[in-house]
Every structure is written in C-alpha cells, then in structure tokens.
XYZ file of C-alpha atoms in Angstrom:
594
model
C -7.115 11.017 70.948
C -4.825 13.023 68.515
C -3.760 11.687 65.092
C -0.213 12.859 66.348
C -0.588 10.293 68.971
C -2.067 7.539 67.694
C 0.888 7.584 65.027
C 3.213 7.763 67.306
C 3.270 3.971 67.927
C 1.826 2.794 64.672
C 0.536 -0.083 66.757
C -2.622 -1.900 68.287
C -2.377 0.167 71.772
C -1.280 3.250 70.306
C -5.620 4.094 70.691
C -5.891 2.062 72.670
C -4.351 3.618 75.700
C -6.403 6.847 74.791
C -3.532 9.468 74.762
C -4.495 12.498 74.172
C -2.191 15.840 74.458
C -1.021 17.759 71.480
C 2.345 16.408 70.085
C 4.927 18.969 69.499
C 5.989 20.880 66.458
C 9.114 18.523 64.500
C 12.191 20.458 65.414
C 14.241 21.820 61.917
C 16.884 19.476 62.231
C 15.174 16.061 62.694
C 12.705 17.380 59.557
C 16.003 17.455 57.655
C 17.027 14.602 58.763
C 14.001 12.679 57.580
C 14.113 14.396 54.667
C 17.694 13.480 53.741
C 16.612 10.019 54.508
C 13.635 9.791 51.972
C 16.120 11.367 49.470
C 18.410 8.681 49.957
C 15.505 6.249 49.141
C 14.532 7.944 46.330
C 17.968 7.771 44.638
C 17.153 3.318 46.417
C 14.300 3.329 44.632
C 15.778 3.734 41.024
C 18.653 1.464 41.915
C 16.209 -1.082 42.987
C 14.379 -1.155 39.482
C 17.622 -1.866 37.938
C 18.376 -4.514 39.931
C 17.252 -7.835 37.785
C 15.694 -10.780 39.117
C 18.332 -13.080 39.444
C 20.690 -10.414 40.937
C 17.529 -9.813 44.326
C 18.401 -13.264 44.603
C 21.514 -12.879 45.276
C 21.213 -10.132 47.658
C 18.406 -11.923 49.571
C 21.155 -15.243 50.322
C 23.384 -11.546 51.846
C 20.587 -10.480 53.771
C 19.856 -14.231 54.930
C 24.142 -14.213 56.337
C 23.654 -10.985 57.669
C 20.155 -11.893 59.643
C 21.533 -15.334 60.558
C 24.534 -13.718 62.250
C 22.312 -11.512 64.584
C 19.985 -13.952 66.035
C 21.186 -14.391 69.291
C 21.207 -10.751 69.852
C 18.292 -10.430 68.216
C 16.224 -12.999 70.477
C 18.220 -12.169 73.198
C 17.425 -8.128 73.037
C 13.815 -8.501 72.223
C 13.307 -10.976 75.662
C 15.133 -9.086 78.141
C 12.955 -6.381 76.506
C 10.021 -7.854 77.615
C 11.159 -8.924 80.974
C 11.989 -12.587 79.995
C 14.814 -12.921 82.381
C 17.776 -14.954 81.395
C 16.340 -18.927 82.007
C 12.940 -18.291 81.595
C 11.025 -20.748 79.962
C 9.241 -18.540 77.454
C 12.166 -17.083 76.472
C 11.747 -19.227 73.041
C 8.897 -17.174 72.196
C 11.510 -14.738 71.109
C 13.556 -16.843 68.947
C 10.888 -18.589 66.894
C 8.725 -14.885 66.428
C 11.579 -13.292 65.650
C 14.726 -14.587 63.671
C 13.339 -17.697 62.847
C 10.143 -16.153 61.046
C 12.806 -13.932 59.084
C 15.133 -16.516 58.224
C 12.198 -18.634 56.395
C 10.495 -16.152 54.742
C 13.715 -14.851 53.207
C 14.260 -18.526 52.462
C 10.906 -18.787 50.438
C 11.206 -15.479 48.832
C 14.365 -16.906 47.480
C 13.476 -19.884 46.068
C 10.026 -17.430 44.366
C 12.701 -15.343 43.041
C 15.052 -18.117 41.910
C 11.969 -19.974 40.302
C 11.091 -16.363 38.354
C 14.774 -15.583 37.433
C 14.827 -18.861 35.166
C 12.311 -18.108 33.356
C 9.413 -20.277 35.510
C 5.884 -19.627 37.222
C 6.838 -19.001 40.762
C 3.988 -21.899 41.329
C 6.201 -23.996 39.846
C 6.539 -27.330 41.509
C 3.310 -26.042 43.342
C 0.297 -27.994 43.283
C -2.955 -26.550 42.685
C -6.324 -27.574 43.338
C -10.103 -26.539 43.941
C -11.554 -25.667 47.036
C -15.541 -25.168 47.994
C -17.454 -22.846 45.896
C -15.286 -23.191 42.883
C -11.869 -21.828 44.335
C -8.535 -22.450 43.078
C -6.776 -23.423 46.057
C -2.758 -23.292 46.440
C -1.421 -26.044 48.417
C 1.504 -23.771 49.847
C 2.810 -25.525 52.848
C 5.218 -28.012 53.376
C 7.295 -27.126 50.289
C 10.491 -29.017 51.629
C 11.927 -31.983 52.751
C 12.717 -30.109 56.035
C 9.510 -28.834 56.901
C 7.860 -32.158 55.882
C 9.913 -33.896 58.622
C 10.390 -31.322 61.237
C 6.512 -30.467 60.947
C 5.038 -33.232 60.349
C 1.249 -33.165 60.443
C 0.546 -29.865 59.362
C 0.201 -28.159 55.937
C -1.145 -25.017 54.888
C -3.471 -24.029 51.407
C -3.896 -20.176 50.223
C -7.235 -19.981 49.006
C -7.680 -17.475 46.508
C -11.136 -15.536 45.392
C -13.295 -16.808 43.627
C -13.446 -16.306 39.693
C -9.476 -16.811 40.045
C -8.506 -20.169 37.421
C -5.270 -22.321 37.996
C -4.040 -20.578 34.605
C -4.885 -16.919 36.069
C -2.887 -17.962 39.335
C -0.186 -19.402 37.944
C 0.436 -16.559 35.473
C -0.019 -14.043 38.229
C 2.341 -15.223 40.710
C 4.915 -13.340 41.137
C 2.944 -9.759 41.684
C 5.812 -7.199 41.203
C 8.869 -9.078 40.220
C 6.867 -9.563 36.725
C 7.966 -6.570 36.270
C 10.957 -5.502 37.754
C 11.987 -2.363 36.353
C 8.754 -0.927 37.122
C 9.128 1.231 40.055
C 7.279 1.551 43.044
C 8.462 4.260 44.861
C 9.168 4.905 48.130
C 6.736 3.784 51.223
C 6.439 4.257 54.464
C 5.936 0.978 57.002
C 4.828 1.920 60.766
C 6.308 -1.055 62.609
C 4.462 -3.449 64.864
C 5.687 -3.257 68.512
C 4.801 -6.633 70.242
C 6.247 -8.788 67.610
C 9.942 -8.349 66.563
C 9.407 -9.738 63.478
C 6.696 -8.073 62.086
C 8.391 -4.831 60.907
C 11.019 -6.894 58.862
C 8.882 -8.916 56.949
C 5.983 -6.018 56.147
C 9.667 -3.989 54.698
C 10.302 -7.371 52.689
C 6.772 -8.093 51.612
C 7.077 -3.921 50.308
C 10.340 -4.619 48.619
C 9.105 -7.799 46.846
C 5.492 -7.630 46.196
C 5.403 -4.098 45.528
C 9.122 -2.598 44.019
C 8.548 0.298 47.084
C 11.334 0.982 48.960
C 10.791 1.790 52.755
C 11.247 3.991 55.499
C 10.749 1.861 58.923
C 9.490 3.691 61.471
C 9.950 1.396 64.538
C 7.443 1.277 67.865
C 9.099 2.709 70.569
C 8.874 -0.740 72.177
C 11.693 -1.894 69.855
C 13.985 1.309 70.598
C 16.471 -1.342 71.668
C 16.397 -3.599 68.841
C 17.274 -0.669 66.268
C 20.925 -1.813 66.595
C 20.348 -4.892 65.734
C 18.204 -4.554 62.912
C 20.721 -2.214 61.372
C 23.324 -4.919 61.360
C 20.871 -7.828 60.773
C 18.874 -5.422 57.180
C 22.441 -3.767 56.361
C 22.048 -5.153 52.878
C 18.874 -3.573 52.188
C 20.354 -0.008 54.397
C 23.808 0.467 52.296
C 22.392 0.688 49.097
C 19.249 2.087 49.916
C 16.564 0.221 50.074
C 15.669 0.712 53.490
C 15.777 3.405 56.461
C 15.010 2.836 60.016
C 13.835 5.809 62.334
C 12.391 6.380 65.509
C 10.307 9.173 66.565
C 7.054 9.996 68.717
C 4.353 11.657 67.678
C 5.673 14.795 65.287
C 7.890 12.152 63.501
C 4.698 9.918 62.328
C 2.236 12.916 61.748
C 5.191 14.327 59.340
C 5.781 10.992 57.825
C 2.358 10.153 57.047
C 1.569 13.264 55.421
C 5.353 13.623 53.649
C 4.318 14.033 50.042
C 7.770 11.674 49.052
C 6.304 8.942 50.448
C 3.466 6.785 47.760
C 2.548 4.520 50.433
C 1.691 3.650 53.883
C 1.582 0.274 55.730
C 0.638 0.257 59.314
C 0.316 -2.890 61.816
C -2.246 -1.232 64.715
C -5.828 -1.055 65.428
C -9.054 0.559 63.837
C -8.580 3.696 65.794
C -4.998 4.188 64.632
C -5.625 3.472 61.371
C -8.806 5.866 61.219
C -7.011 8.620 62.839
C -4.033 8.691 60.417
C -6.877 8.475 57.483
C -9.588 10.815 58.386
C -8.190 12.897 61.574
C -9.499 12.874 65.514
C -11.994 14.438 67.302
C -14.879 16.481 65.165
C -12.731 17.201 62.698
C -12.187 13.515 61.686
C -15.693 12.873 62.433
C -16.714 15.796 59.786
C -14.193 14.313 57.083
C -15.596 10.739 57.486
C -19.452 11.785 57.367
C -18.349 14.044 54.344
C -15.309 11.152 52.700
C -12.723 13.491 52.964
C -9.628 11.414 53.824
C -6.994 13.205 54.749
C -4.365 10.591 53.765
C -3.669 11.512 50.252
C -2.064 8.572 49.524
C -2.472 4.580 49.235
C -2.812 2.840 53.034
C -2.948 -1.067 53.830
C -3.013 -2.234 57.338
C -3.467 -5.317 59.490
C -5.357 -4.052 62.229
C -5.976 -7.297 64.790
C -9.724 -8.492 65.948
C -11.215 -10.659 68.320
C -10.388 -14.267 67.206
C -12.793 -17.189 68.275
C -11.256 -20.423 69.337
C -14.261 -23.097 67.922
C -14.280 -25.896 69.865
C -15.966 -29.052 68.058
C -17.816 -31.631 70.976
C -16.757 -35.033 70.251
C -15.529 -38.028 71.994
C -12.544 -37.300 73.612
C -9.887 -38.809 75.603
C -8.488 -37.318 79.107
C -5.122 -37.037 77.431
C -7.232 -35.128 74.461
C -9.007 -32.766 77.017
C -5.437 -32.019 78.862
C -3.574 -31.258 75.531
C -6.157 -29.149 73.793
C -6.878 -27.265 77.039
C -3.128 -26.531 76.961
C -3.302 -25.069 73.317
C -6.178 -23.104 74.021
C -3.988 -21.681 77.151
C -1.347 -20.859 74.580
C -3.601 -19.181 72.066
C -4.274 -16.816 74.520
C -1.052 -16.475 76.865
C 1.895 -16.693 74.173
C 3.076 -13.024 74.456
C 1.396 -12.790 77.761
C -1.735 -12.324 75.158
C 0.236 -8.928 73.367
C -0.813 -10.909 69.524
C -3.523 -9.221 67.333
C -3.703 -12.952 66.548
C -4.485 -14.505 70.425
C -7.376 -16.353 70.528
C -9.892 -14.411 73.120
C -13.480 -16.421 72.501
C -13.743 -20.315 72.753
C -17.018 -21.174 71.776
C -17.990 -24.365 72.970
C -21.632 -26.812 73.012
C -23.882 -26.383 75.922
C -24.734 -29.796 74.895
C -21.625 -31.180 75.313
C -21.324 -34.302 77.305
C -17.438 -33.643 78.158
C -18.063 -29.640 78.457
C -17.576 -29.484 82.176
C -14.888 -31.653 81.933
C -12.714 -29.250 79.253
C -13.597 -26.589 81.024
C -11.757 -27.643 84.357
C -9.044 -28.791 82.062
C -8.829 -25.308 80.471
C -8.912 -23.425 83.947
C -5.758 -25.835 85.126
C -4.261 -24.969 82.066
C -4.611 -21.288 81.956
C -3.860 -21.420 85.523
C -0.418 -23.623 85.605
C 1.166 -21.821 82.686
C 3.918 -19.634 83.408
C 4.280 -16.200 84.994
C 5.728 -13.652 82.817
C 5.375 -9.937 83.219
C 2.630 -7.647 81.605
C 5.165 -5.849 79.512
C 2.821 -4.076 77.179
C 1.788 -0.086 77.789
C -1.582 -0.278 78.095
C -2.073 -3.489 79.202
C -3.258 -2.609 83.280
C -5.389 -0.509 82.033
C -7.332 -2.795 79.639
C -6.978 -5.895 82.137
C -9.061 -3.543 84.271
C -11.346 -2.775 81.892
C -11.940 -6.635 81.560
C -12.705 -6.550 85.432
C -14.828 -4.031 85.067
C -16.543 -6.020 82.330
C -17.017 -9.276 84.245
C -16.215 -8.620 87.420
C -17.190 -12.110 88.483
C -14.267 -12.960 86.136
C -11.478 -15.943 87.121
C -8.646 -14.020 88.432
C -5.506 -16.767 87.425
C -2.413 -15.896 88.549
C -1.784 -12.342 86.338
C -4.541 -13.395 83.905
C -8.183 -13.176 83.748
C -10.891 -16.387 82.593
C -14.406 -15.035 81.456
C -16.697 -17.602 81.760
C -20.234 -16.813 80.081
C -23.099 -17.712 81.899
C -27.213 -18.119 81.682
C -27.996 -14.165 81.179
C -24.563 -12.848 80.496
C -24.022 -10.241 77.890
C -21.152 -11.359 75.881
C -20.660 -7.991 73.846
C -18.004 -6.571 75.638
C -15.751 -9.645 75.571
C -16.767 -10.283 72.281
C -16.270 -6.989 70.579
C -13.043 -5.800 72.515
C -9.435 -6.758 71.963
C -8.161 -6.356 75.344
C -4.561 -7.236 74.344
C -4.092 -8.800 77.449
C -3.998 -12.087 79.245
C -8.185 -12.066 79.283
C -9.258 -15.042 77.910
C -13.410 -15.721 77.827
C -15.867 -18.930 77.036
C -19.365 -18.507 75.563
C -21.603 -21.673 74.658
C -23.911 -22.113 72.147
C -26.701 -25.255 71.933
C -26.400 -28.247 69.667
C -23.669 -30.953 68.580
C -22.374 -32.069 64.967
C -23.087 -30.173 62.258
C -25.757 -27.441 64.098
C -23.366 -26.471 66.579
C -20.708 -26.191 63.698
C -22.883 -23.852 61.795
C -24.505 -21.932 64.666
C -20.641 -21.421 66.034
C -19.348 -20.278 62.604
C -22.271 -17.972 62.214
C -21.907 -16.698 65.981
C -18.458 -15.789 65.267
C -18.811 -14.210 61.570
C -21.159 -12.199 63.105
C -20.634 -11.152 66.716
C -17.037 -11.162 67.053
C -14.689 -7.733 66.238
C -13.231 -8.251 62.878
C -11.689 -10.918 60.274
C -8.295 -11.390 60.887
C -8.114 -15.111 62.326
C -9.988 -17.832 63.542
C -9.147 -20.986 65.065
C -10.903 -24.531 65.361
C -10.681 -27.750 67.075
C -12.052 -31.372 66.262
C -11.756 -34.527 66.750
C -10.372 -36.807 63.459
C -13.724 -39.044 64.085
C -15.798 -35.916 64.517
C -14.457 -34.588 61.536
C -15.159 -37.419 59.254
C -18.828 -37.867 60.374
C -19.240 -34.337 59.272
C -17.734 -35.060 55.293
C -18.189 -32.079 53.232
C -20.500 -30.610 56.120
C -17.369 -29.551 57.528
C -15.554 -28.046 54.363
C -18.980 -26.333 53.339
C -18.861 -24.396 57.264
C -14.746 -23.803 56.681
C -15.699 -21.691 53.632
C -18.341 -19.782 55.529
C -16.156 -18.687 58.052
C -15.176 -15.455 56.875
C -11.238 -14.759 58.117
C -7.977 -14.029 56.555
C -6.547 -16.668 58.535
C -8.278 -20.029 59.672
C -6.393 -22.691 61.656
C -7.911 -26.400 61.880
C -6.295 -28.010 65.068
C -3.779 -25.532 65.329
C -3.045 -21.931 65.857
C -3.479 -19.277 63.280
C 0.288 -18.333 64.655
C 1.462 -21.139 62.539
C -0.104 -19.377 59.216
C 1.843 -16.310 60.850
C 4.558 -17.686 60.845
C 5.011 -19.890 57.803
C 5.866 -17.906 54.627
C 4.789 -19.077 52.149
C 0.834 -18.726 53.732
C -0.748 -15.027 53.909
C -1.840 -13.278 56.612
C -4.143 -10.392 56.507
C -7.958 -9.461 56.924
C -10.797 -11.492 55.025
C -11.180 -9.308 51.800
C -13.852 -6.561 51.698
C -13.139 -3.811 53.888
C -12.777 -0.061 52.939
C -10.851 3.007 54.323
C -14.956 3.770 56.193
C -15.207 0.544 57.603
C -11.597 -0.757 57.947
C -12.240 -4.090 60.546
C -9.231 -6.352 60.517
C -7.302 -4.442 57.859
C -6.933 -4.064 53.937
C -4.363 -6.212 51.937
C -1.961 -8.711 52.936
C 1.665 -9.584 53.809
C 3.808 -12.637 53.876
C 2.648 -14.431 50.689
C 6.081 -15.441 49.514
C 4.744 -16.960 46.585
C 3.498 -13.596 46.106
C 0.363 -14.844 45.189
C -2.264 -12.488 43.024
C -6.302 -12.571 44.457
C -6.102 -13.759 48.112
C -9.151 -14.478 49.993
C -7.684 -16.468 52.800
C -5.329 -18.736 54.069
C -6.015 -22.065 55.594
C -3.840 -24.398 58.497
C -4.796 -27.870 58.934
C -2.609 -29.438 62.177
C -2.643 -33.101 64.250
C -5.513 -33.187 66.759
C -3.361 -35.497 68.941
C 1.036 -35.362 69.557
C 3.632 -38.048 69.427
C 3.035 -40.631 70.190
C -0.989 -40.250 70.167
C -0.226 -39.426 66.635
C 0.511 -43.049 65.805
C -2.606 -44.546 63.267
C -3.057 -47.437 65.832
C -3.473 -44.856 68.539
C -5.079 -41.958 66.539
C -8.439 -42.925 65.089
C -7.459 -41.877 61.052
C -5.718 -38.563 62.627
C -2.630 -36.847 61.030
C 0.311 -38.382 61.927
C 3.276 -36.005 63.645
C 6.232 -36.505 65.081
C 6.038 -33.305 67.322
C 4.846 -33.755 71.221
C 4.202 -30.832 72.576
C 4.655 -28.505 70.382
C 7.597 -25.800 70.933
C 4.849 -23.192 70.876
C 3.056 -24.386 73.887
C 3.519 -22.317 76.906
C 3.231 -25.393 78.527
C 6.430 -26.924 76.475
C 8.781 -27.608 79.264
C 11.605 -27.548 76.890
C 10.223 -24.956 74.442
C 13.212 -22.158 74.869
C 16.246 -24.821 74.077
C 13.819 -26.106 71.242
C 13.372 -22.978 69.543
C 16.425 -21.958 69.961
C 17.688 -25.078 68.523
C 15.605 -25.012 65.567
C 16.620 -21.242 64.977
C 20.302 -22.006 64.857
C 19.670 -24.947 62.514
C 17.658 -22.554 60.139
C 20.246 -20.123 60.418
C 23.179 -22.269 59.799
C 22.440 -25.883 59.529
C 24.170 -28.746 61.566
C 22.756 -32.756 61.872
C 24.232 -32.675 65.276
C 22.798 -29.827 66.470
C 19.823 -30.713 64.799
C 19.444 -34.455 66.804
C 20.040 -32.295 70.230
C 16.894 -30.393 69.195
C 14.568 -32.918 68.447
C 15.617 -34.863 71.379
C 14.986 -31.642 73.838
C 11.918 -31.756 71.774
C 10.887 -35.029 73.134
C 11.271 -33.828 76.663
C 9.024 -31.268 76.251
C-alpha cells in the first residue's frame, strides 16, 4: 500500500482495504490553494494567542449557537449518509454520536475555561481521590445536576499515572490555557470517517489543549457533511482558527509533509499511521529497521484495537441474561460495528453454570437486532475475511457470530479489527476471582492493542470479589475501561479521556499515542474508567437490585435494541441544544417505552 493512499482517508480502513496504485502529482492550483489556507492559519494562529481566557469563553457559548442550530442537518446528513433511511430505528445513532457529543464537550470546555478565567484550578469543585497502586484519581463524571438525573447510575473517574499528587493535578489542569499567549502553531487533524463527531472534537481538543490551530482534512465519507460543518465551526473558520479541506491521496501526502504545519493528529489504524511515519513498501521497511521517520514533525493518533467484552459468571436472572445479551449485541452492532471502539471478543467461563444459557441469549440478540446496511468501504471485504477465518462462523442476518470451540485458534479473531458486524466468543476455565485474573491477563495479552475494554458483573459478584476486583481493574491495561457499560459512554462524555493505554512509540504504535477529549484538560493520563447499572428501571430499584446502582434509564437509548432509541436521542439532543421541560418530559417518557 502507498503512503499516498493510506493518507488519503486518514482513517481505520484507509490500510485496511489494501489500495495500492500511485496517487497523482497535486495539480498547481489546489497546492496554492492549500497553501493560501495554511497562510490564513498562520496569521489564526497569532490571533488566537491574543485571545485571553475569558474572551475563548465567550466564543465557545458562539460556537455552541452556531452547532446547536445545525443539528438536524447535521444528524440528518450523516444518516442518510449511511443508508439510515428516513424512520429507521437507528437513525438516533446519528444524533447522540454526532451533535450531541459536540454540544457537551463544548459545554465542559466552557465551564474549564470559565473556572480558569477567574482565576481558579479548572479541578475546582472537582473531587479527587486515590485509586490502586497509589493513583490520584479524578472523579470527572457526573459534574451536573442534569447529568446526575438524566444518567443516573453511571459516573466516570480519569485515572492519572502514577507518581502524579492531588497538588501536581490540580496545578496542572488546564494544559495550554495556563498559558495562553504561548503559541502553538498550526496543525494538521486527518478526520475520522465513521464517526461524525470525531473530527470536531480532535480540532477542539487541538485548539484547547494545545494553542494549535488546524487544518481539517475530512474522510471522504463525510464529503457531504462539509456544508454543514462550515456553518455549524463558522466561529472557529472566520477568524481563522480552523480550515476544512477535502482531498485524496496527493492532498494528504502534501499535507503531511507541508513544512507550515507543527503537528499531525490522525484517527486510523497502525498501517496508516506507520505509512505516513516511516513510508510503504521496502522503503518504509528500510527507514523503520534504520529509525529514520520520515515525518519530521510531532504525530498523535488513536488508532482502534480489538476490545474484549469480559463477562463475569455469577448468578443471574433471565431478565439479566436477556438485557446484557442485548448490550453485548450493541457493543458490537452500533454503527453496523464501523467503531474502533466495538467490542469484538467476549470472554466468558467455561465453568459457568448459566454459560449456555447467555450464549443462546446473545445469539437471539445479535440475531433480532436491526438490519442496517454495510455502509463502510472495506467492509465486504473484511466480513469475508472473517468467513474465511471461521468458516463454521454464525451467519446472522448481515452479521457474523464466532463462536470458539475445543481446538480453535483464536488468533485471527483476536488480533484483527475486522470493522465489521463480526462479533466472536472465547472461554477461559475458572469462576470468581481466577477467571477474573486469567480473563484480564488473556486480554492484556492476546488481544490487538489498548484502546478499550469492557466488563460485566453482577452487583453480588462484585462485592464477593472486594478489592480483588479493583486490584484486576488496575491490571487491565486500556485507555478506556467500562464496568457494566460501554466504553462508548467514556467516548462520549467529555469530561473523561479517550485514547491508548500510555506507552507506545512511533516503532510500535498499538492503539495510538496521546489523548483527546479531556475537557478538564487534565495533565498525566493513564486511563479513564466507566462504572454503569448492571440492571435498568425498574430492576434498578434497591428492593429489586441486590446493592446495584440505582438508574432511572430502561433500556438505554444506545441499545440497538431500544425500540424508541431515535425519538430519544433526538429528544435529548434538542434539549442539550436548546433546553425545554416540555420537551424534556416527552423524552423521558419515549424513554420509558423503549
């Protein structure tokens, strides 16, 4: 595969699909236009380090009007994009991934920037703790009333490395807004093309944590959203803080290389990443052997993985199996399984009294959720490779269930992200606290990369463990860990970070280097942590849930199995984006139907 073509796309299937012509030369007059563009950020980038504090604030509640009056375009654009025809039910998908993710992180930045305009620790108001091994721990979700109510159940704690005090992380919070003036430059950000929200906030996240002004390259999946994200980021565009381009394969290669540009940030895979670094072919092979990057410049990346779904054995109800099958099903399927973050592995006991049982639940529930279209490029071709793989394989409707058995080699499933709707199941022996430790072990160190990891146990399970269970948390080595819930929900929530476990190097680049989000715009990051209800409303009630966390959500809106999930999120977009009690009440009571 050519660099030029794996930078073409910037994204996960960019190497995926295996491209491999030359790209053309860059024509004169796109070159100049891409030049006149960085100049124009250039000229941004001063402006922006004379812009105080308290002033960012202030264009951050423009950019939040300007978003908020785009999102049913936005969703709207990015669905029928994807071939979400008008009525389907996964149509929410597009509101909650995409305006509604914007609207709160610009939210949270906000309040970080309000906090450091007056003079305060942006942890202000935040409480801090300790978690295992000595770590200060940041105990960043809920921060409001609204959250508190509307998600009910769940919180979320950044986790930062250790060494890092309470002093050291309050004093360091804040990351480039410290110092304001100082500038950053101007970077480039190669946008994400499954998730329509995912170019937006890494331009933010450059903006705020860093002072760097960027050029957005967009995937050519999101061609059609350009429009709107010109009208929805015009207050970053007119003063120039931001560009947006599209291109194929000349454009990146010339952009990655452009010697105005300080910085690169990519969303993709390994193979993108190490052609735009060290090259293709022998050539790249000759610069890696001999550490010759040929990126002369600063790169971070989140580069996806193979995330394990760890499923604790325990006691459990039929209403239990049913619902956790379903989020399982969802981990997988939301995005018809496009997510660097979809959960591919469940790893479940052998030795499992109910194992049979979850597993019939979790073949229903793969099976009954609904059709949507493989809208992807690249996606056929990796579903095949999956049948090739296992080609005694579940065929489900358009989607594939691996089931491990006696003899089985695992490696392929575990070591490729298909990107696709190919979900797999390996067991392991044991129950309690062995299987715990031989599952977190099995998936530090057989699975592809860092980037998240998801678990699910029983409240009664949980508490038999004690600090058993905390001690195996921290040796599960990923960015991203979710505790009966879905590492989307640390995606998606602001004020957590998402990225690769720390440790990885431009030679061996796993999950990715750095992270994004982190609107407390936190200093030292090692991971970030989602703890969720085991059982919904109204299983959620103490009498009913065995000393579980209480929530007021049923199924979630995030279920693809959420029978009400598109008027839901939309509901709960519009009330982010411009408030309303009524509205509100309409929500939460679709919510109940769901």
């Amino acid at each position: 595969m050519t660099q030029d073509a794996a930078v073409t796309t910037a994204t996960k299937d960019a190497a995926r699909q295996g491209a491999a012509s030359a790209s053309p030369e860059l024509d004169d007059a796109t070159r100049a236009a891409l030049d006149a563009d960085i100049a124009l950020l250039q000229q941004g980038s001063r402006t922006w380090s004379s812009v105080t504090v308290a002033q960012r604030v202030t264009l951050l509640r423009a950019l939040r009007t300007s978003v908020a009056a785009t999102i049913e375009d936005w969703a709207g654009t990015a669905a029928d994009s994807k071939g979400l025809r008008p009525g389907h039910p996964l149509r929410g998908e597009e509101w909650l991934s995409g305006p509604y993710s914007v609207l709160g992180a610009i939210d949270a930045y906000a309040d970080t920037l309000t906090k450091l305009s007056e003079g305060r620790s942006a942890l202000h108001g935040v409480r801090i703790g300790r978690a295992p091994g000595g770590r200060t721990k940041v105990d960043a979700f809920p921060l409001t009333g609204i959250d508190r109510f509307l998600l009910s159940g769940f919180t979320g704690e950044v986790w930062l490395q250790p060494g890092i005090t309470p002093n050291t992380a309050r004093e360091s919070a804040g990351l480039a807004q410290l110092t304001p003036s100082a500038s950053g430059g101007v970077g480039l950000v190669l946008g994400a093309g499954n998730i329509t929200s995912i170019p937006v906030l890494d331009v933010m996240y450059e903006l705020l944590a860093h002072n760097r002004v960027a050029l957005l390259k967009v995937n050519p999946t999101q061609d059609a959203l350009v429009p709107v994200y010109e009208r929805a980021l015009a207050p970053l565009i007119e003063p120039g803080f931001l560009r947006i381009v599209r291109g194929g394969p000349a454009v990146g290669a010339y952009l990655t290389g452009h010697r105005d540009l300080v910085h690169v940030h990519i969303t993709g895979s390994a193979a993108t990443f190490d052609a735009i670094v060290w090259g293709s072919g022998a050539t790249g092979k000759r610069r890696r052997r001999e550490n010759r990057p040929q990126l002369k410049k600063p790169i971070t990346a989140e580069l996806g993985g193979v995330s394990p779904i760890i499923v604790v054995p325990g006691e459990w109800t039929d209403a239990d199996l049913a619902y956790q099958a379903e989020h399982v099903a969802t981990m997988r399927l939301q995005n018809c399984g496009h997510n660097c973050i979809a959960g591919q592995v469940v790893i479940m006991s052998s030795d499992w009294p109910q194992a049979e049982q979850f597993r019939a639940a979790l073949r229903r529930a793969y099976a009954g959720a609904p059709e949507r279209p493989i809208w992807y490029p690249g996606s056929p071709v990796r579903m095949q490779q999956a049948s090739d793989d296992y080609p005694d394989a579940l065929v489900l409707a358009d989607r594939l269930l691996v089931e491990i058995g006696d003899g089985q080699d695992a490696t392929a499933l575990e070591n490729t992200e298909y990107f696709a709707p190919v979900l797999g199941v390996v067991e392991l022996p044991g129950t309690g606290q062995q299987f715990l430790d031989a599952a977190v072990e099995h998936a530090n160190e057989k699975l592809q990369g860092t980037l998240g990891g998801n678990l699910i146990i029983d409240p009664a399970t949980e508490k038999a463990l004690g600090t058993g269970f905390e001690r195996a948390i921290a040796e599960l080595r990923y960015g991203s860990i979710a505790i009966n819930g879905w590492t989307a929900f640390g995606f998606i929530t602001p004020t957590l970070t998402w990225g690769a476990y720390p440790g990885n190097t431009l030679d061996d680049v796993g999950s990715g280097i750095g992270v994004v989000h982190n609107a407390l715009l936190l200093d030292g990051v090692e991971r970030s942590i989602v703890r969720g209800p085991f059982r919904p409303f109204p299983r959620s009630l103490p009498v009913l849930n065995g000393g579980g966390r209480f929530t007021i959500l049923p199924t979630p809106p995030w279920f693809v199995s959420a029978r009400t999930a598109a008027q839901v999120s939309e509901g709960l977009t519009r009330f982010r984006a411009r408030g309303g009690l009524l509205g509100l009440v309409r929500t939460l009571l679709q919510a109940l139907r769901a």
